[in-house]
């Protein structure tokens, strides 16, 4: 009985296990796998300032304390009912999804602006983590 093909197959698939683990770790590394630059994020945040600020509600809610906060919970801001009742917590991952397409995440939200570039999103999130505590 020739077992050669089975042993080669078993050996070749076993060598794929480390690669699969590495890919899984990269996928779990956070927002699109990108590391954020808070200084660059501050510059990019100026585009958000038409509607948001760190310390005051405006067209959009203030961002002070946004990372880790439950969506729809800033006092004095009139959220859409769907966002207010979403149960979303603004983790880095959820902020990344939100900035990718808020209407896809909560269809009846007031927010319509998205940030298509993964590095830009990571930089904005890094800025919010550092400056909007």
PDB file of C-alpha atoms in Angstrom:
ATOM      1  CA  UNK A   1       0.000   0.000   0.000  1.00  0.00           C
ATOM      2  CA  UNK A   2       1.393   3.384  -1.013  1.00  0.00           C
ATOM      3  CA  UNK A   3       0.811   6.133   1.596  1.00  0.00           C
ATOM      4  CA  UNK A   4       3.098   8.671  -0.015  1.00  0.00           C
ATOM      5  CA  UNK A   5       0.343  11.052  -1.309  1.00  0.00           C
ATOM      6  CA  UNK A   6      -1.353  11.134   2.117  1.00  0.00           C
ATOM      7  CA  UNK A   7       1.856  11.932   3.986  1.00  0.00           C
ATOM      8  CA  UNK A   8       2.768  14.716   1.526  1.00  0.00           C
ATOM      9  CA  UNK A   9      -0.717  16.176   1.797  1.00  0.00           C
ATOM     10  CA  UNK A  10      -0.664  15.973   5.593  1.00  0.00           C
ATOM     11  CA  UNK A  11       2.774  17.601   5.739  1.00  0.00           C
ATOM     12  CA  UNK A  12       1.885  20.382   3.266  1.00  0.00           C
ATOM     13  CA  UNK A  13      -1.368  21.341   5.001  1.00  0.00           C
ATOM     14  CA  UNK A  14       0.343  21.299   8.400  1.00  0.00           C
ATOM     15  CA  UNK A  15       2.810  23.890   7.116  1.00  0.00           C
ATOM     16  CA  UNK A  16      -0.120  26.198   6.310  1.00  0.00           C
ATOM     17  CA  UNK A  17      -1.201  26.427   9.965  1.00  0.00           C
ATOM     18  CA  UNK A  18       1.328  29.139  10.954  1.00  0.00           C
ATOM     19  CA  UNK A  19       0.327  31.225   7.936  1.00  0.00           C
ATOM     20  CA  UNK A  20      -3.350  30.903   8.835  1.00  0.00           C
ATOM     21  CA  UNK A  21      -2.628  32.035  12.391  1.00  0.00           C
ATOM     22  CA  UNK A  22      -0.632  35.028  11.136  1.00  0.00           C
ATOM     23  CA  UNK A  23      -3.465  36.076   8.809  1.00  0.00           C
ATOM     24  CA  UNK A  24      -6.005  35.758  11.637  1.00  0.00           C
ATOM     25  CA  UNK A  25      -3.849  37.927  13.903  1.00  0.00           C
ATOM     26  CA  UNK A  26      -3.485  40.599  11.231  1.00  0.00           C
ATOM     27  CA  UNK A  27      -7.243  40.664  10.697  1.00  0.00           C
ATOM     28  CA  UNK A  28      -7.842  41.073  14.430  1.00  0.00           C
ATOM     29  CA  UNK A  29      -5.289  43.870  14.803  1.00  0.00           C
ATOM     30  CA  UNK A  30      -7.866  46.645  14.979  1.00  0.00           C
ATOM     31  CA  UNK A  31      -9.326  49.139  12.552  1.00  0.00           C
ATOM     32  CA  UNK A  32      -8.439  47.813   9.131  1.00  0.00           C
ATOM     33  CA  UNK A  33      -5.108  46.671  10.600  1.00  0.00           C
ATOM     34  CA  UNK A  34      -3.823  50.229  10.390  1.00  0.00           C
ATOM     35  CA  UNK A  35      -1.897  51.994  13.143  1.00  0.00           C
ATOM     36  CA  UNK A  36      -3.141  55.517  13.677  1.00  0.00           C
ATOM     37  CA  UNK A  37      -1.128  58.726  13.745  1.00  0.00           C
ATOM     38  CA  UNK A  38      -2.866  61.142  16.142  1.00  0.00           C
ATOM     39  CA  UNK A  39      -1.048  64.208  14.761  1.00  0.00           C
ATOM     40  CA  UNK A  40      -2.228  63.443  11.238  1.00  0.00           C
ATOM     41  CA  UNK A  41      -5.659  62.612  12.663  1.00  0.00           C
ATOM     42  CA  UNK A  42      -5.848  66.104  14.165  1.00  0.00           C
ATOM     43  CA  UNK A  43      -5.345  67.586  10.709  1.00  0.00           C
ATOM     44  CA  UNK A  44      -7.948  65.257   9.206  1.00  0.00           C
ATOM     45  CA  UNK A  45     -10.383  66.040  12.042  1.00  0.00           C
ATOM     46  CA  UNK A  46     -10.624  69.598  10.712  1.00  0.00           C
ATOM     47  CA  UNK A  47     -12.877  68.103   8.016  1.00  0.00           C
ATOM     48  CA  UNK A  48     -15.169  66.815  10.780  1.00  0.00           C
ATOM     49  CA  UNK A  49     -15.344  70.265  12.383  1.00  0.00           C
ATOM     50  CA  UNK A  50     -18.129  71.424  10.071  1.00  0.00           C
ATOM     51  CA  UNK A  51     -20.447  69.315  12.245  1.00  0.00           C
ATOM     52  CA  UNK A  52     -18.461  68.219  15.333  1.00  0.00           C
ATOM     53  CA  UNK A  53     -16.153  69.579  17.975  1.00  0.00           C
ATOM     54  CA  UNK A  54     -14.420  67.934  20.890  1.00  0.00           C
ATOM     55  CA  UNK A  55     -16.187  69.908  23.647  1.00  0.00           C
ATOM     56  CA  UNK A  56     -19.515  71.166  22.283  1.00  0.00           C
ATOM     57  CA  UNK A  57     -22.571  69.809  20.505  1.00  0.00           C
ATOM     58  CA  UNK A  58     -23.238  71.335  17.113  1.00  0.00           C
ATOM     59  CA  UNK A  59     -24.763  69.855  13.997  1.00  0.00           C
ATOM     60  CA  UNK A  60     -23.320  66.604  15.381  1.00  0.00           C
ATOM     61  CA  UNK A  61     -22.644  65.561  18.965  1.00  0.00           C
ATOM     62  CA  UNK A  62     -19.419  66.503  20.748  1.00  0.00           C
ATOM     63  CA  UNK A  63     -16.623  63.960  20.639  1.00  0.00           C
ATOM     64  CA  UNK A  64     -15.304  64.430  24.198  1.00  0.00           C
ATOM     65  CA  UNK A  65     -15.142  60.895  25.625  1.00  0.00           C
ATOM     66  CA  UNK A  66     -16.391  59.259  22.440  1.00  0.00           C
ATOM     67  CA  UNK A  67     -14.076  56.225  22.595  1.00  0.00           C
ATOM     68  CA  UNK A  68     -15.817  53.766  24.911  1.00  0.00           C
ATOM     69  CA  UNK A  69     -19.074  55.733  25.089  1.00  0.00           C
ATOM     70  CA  UNK A  70     -22.469  54.304  24.168  1.00  0.00           C
ATOM     71  CA  UNK A  71     -23.873  55.775  20.954  1.00  0.00           C
ATOM     72  CA  UNK A  72     -26.675  58.259  21.399  1.00  0.00           C
ATOM     73  CA  UNK A  73     -25.786  59.150  24.987  1.00  0.00           C
ATOM     74  CA  UNK A  74     -24.420  62.715  24.894  1.00  0.00           C
ATOM     75  CA  UNK A  75     -26.760  64.938  26.928  1.00  0.00           C
ATOM     76  CA  UNK A  76     -28.346  67.778  24.990  1.00  0.00           C
ATOM     77  CA  UNK A  77     -27.928  66.286  21.520  1.00  0.00           C
ATOM     78  CA  UNK A  78     -30.978  65.226  19.474  1.00  0.00           C
ATOM     79  CA  UNK A  79     -29.968  61.844  18.036  1.00  0.00           C
ATOM     80  CA  UNK A  80     -31.940  59.864  15.496  1.00  0.00           C
ATOM     81  CA  UNK A  81     -34.044  57.248  17.308  1.00  0.00           C
ATOM     82  CA  UNK A  82     -32.239  54.413  15.505  1.00  0.00           C
ATOM     83  CA  UNK A  83     -28.795  55.539  16.665  1.00  0.00           C
ATOM     84  CA  UNK A  84     -30.016  56.297  20.172  1.00  0.00           C
ATOM     85  CA  UNK A  85     -31.464  52.786  20.456  1.00  0.00           C
ATOM     86  CA  UNK A  86     -28.647  50.992  18.606  1.00  0.00           C
ATOM     87  CA  UNK A  87     -26.761  49.743  21.671  1.00  0.00           C
ATOM     88  CA  UNK A  88     -23.492  50.482  19.873  1.00  0.00           C
ATOM     89  CA  UNK A  89     -20.458  51.253  22.012  1.00  0.00           C
ATOM     90  CA  UNK A  90     -17.826  53.363  20.278  1.00  0.00           C
ATOM     91  CA  UNK A  91     -14.892  50.966  20.314  1.00  0.00           C
ATOM     92  CA  UNK A  92     -12.072  51.503  17.834  1.00  0.00           C
ATOM     93  CA  UNK A  93     -13.556  48.744  15.681  1.00  0.00           C
ATOM     94  CA  UNK A  94     -17.037  50.277  15.734  1.00  0.00           C
ATOM     95  CA  UNK A  95     -15.680  53.759  15.021  1.00  0.00           C
ATOM     96  CA  UNK A  96     -13.838  52.308  12.039  1.00  0.00           C
ATOM     97  CA  UNK A  97     -17.035  50.676  10.747  1.00  0.00           C
ATOM     98  CA  UNK A  98     -18.982  53.876  11.393  1.00  0.00           C
ATOM     99  CA  UNK A  99     -16.525  56.061   9.528  1.00  0.00           C
ATOM    100  CA  UNK A 100     -16.502  53.552   6.664  1.00  0.00           C
ATOM    101  CA  UNK A 101     -20.245  54.010   6.164  1.00  0.00           C
ATOM    102  CA  UNK A 102     -22.537  55.282   8.911  1.00  0.00           C
ATOM    103  CA  UNK A 103     -25.685  54.669   6.858  1.00  0.00           C
ATOM    104  CA  UNK A 104     -24.695  51.007   6.435  1.00  0.00           C
ATOM    105  CA  UNK A 105     -24.256  50.619  10.185  1.00  0.00           C
ATOM    106  CA  UNK A 106     -27.399  52.537  11.253  1.00  0.00           C
ATOM    107  CA  UNK A 107     -29.578  53.244   8.182  1.00  0.00           C
ATOM    108  CA  UNK A 108     -31.660  56.023   9.748  1.00  0.00           C
ATOM    109  CA  UNK A 109     -28.774  57.986  11.253  1.00  0.00           C
ATOM    110  CA  UNK A 110     -28.291  61.701  10.625  1.00  0.00           C
ATOM    111  CA  UNK A 111     -24.613  61.189   9.803  1.00  0.00           C
ATOM    112  CA  UNK A 112     -23.970  60.996   6.077  1.00  0.00           C
ATOM    113  CA  UNK A 113     -20.194  61.619   5.825  1.00  0.00           C
ATOM    114  CA  UNK A 114     -17.809  58.689   5.401  1.00  0.00           C
ATOM    115  CA  UNK A 115     -14.046  58.273   5.360  1.00  0.00           C
ATOM    116  CA  UNK A 116     -13.152  55.723   2.658  1.00  0.00           C
ATOM    117  CA  UNK A 117      -9.410  55.494   3.370  1.00  0.00           C
ATOM    118  CA  UNK A 118      -8.450  53.005   6.137  1.00  0.00           C
ATOM    119  CA  UNK A 119      -5.361  54.978   7.171  1.00  0.00           C
ATOM    120  CA  UNK A 120      -7.348  58.202   7.432  1.00  0.00           C
ATOM    121  CA  UNK A 121      -9.899  56.431   9.659  1.00  0.00           C
ATOM    122  CA  UNK A 122      -7.134  54.987  11.855  1.00  0.00           C
ATOM    123  CA  UNK A 123      -5.537  58.424  12.200  1.00  0.00           C
ATOM    124  CA  UNK A 124      -8.825  60.112  13.145  1.00  0.00           C
ATOM    125  CA  UNK A 125      -9.554  57.387  15.705  1.00  0.00           C
ATOM    126  CA  UNK A 126      -6.030  57.750  17.163  1.00  0.00           C
ATOM    127  CA  UNK A 127      -6.635  61.491  17.496  1.00  0.00           C
ATOM    128  CA  UNK A 128      -9.993  60.935  19.210  1.00  0.00           C
ATOM    129  CA  UNK A 129      -8.430  58.407  21.600  1.00  0.00           C
ATOM    130  CA  UNK A 130      -5.668  60.828  22.539  1.00  0.00           C
ATOM    131  CA  UNK A 131      -7.338  64.253  22.472  1.00  0.00           C
ATOM    132  CA  UNK A 132     -11.017  63.578  23.138  1.00  0.00           C
ATOM    133  CA  UNK A 133     -10.633  61.771  26.491  1.00  0.00           C
TER     134      UNK A 133
END
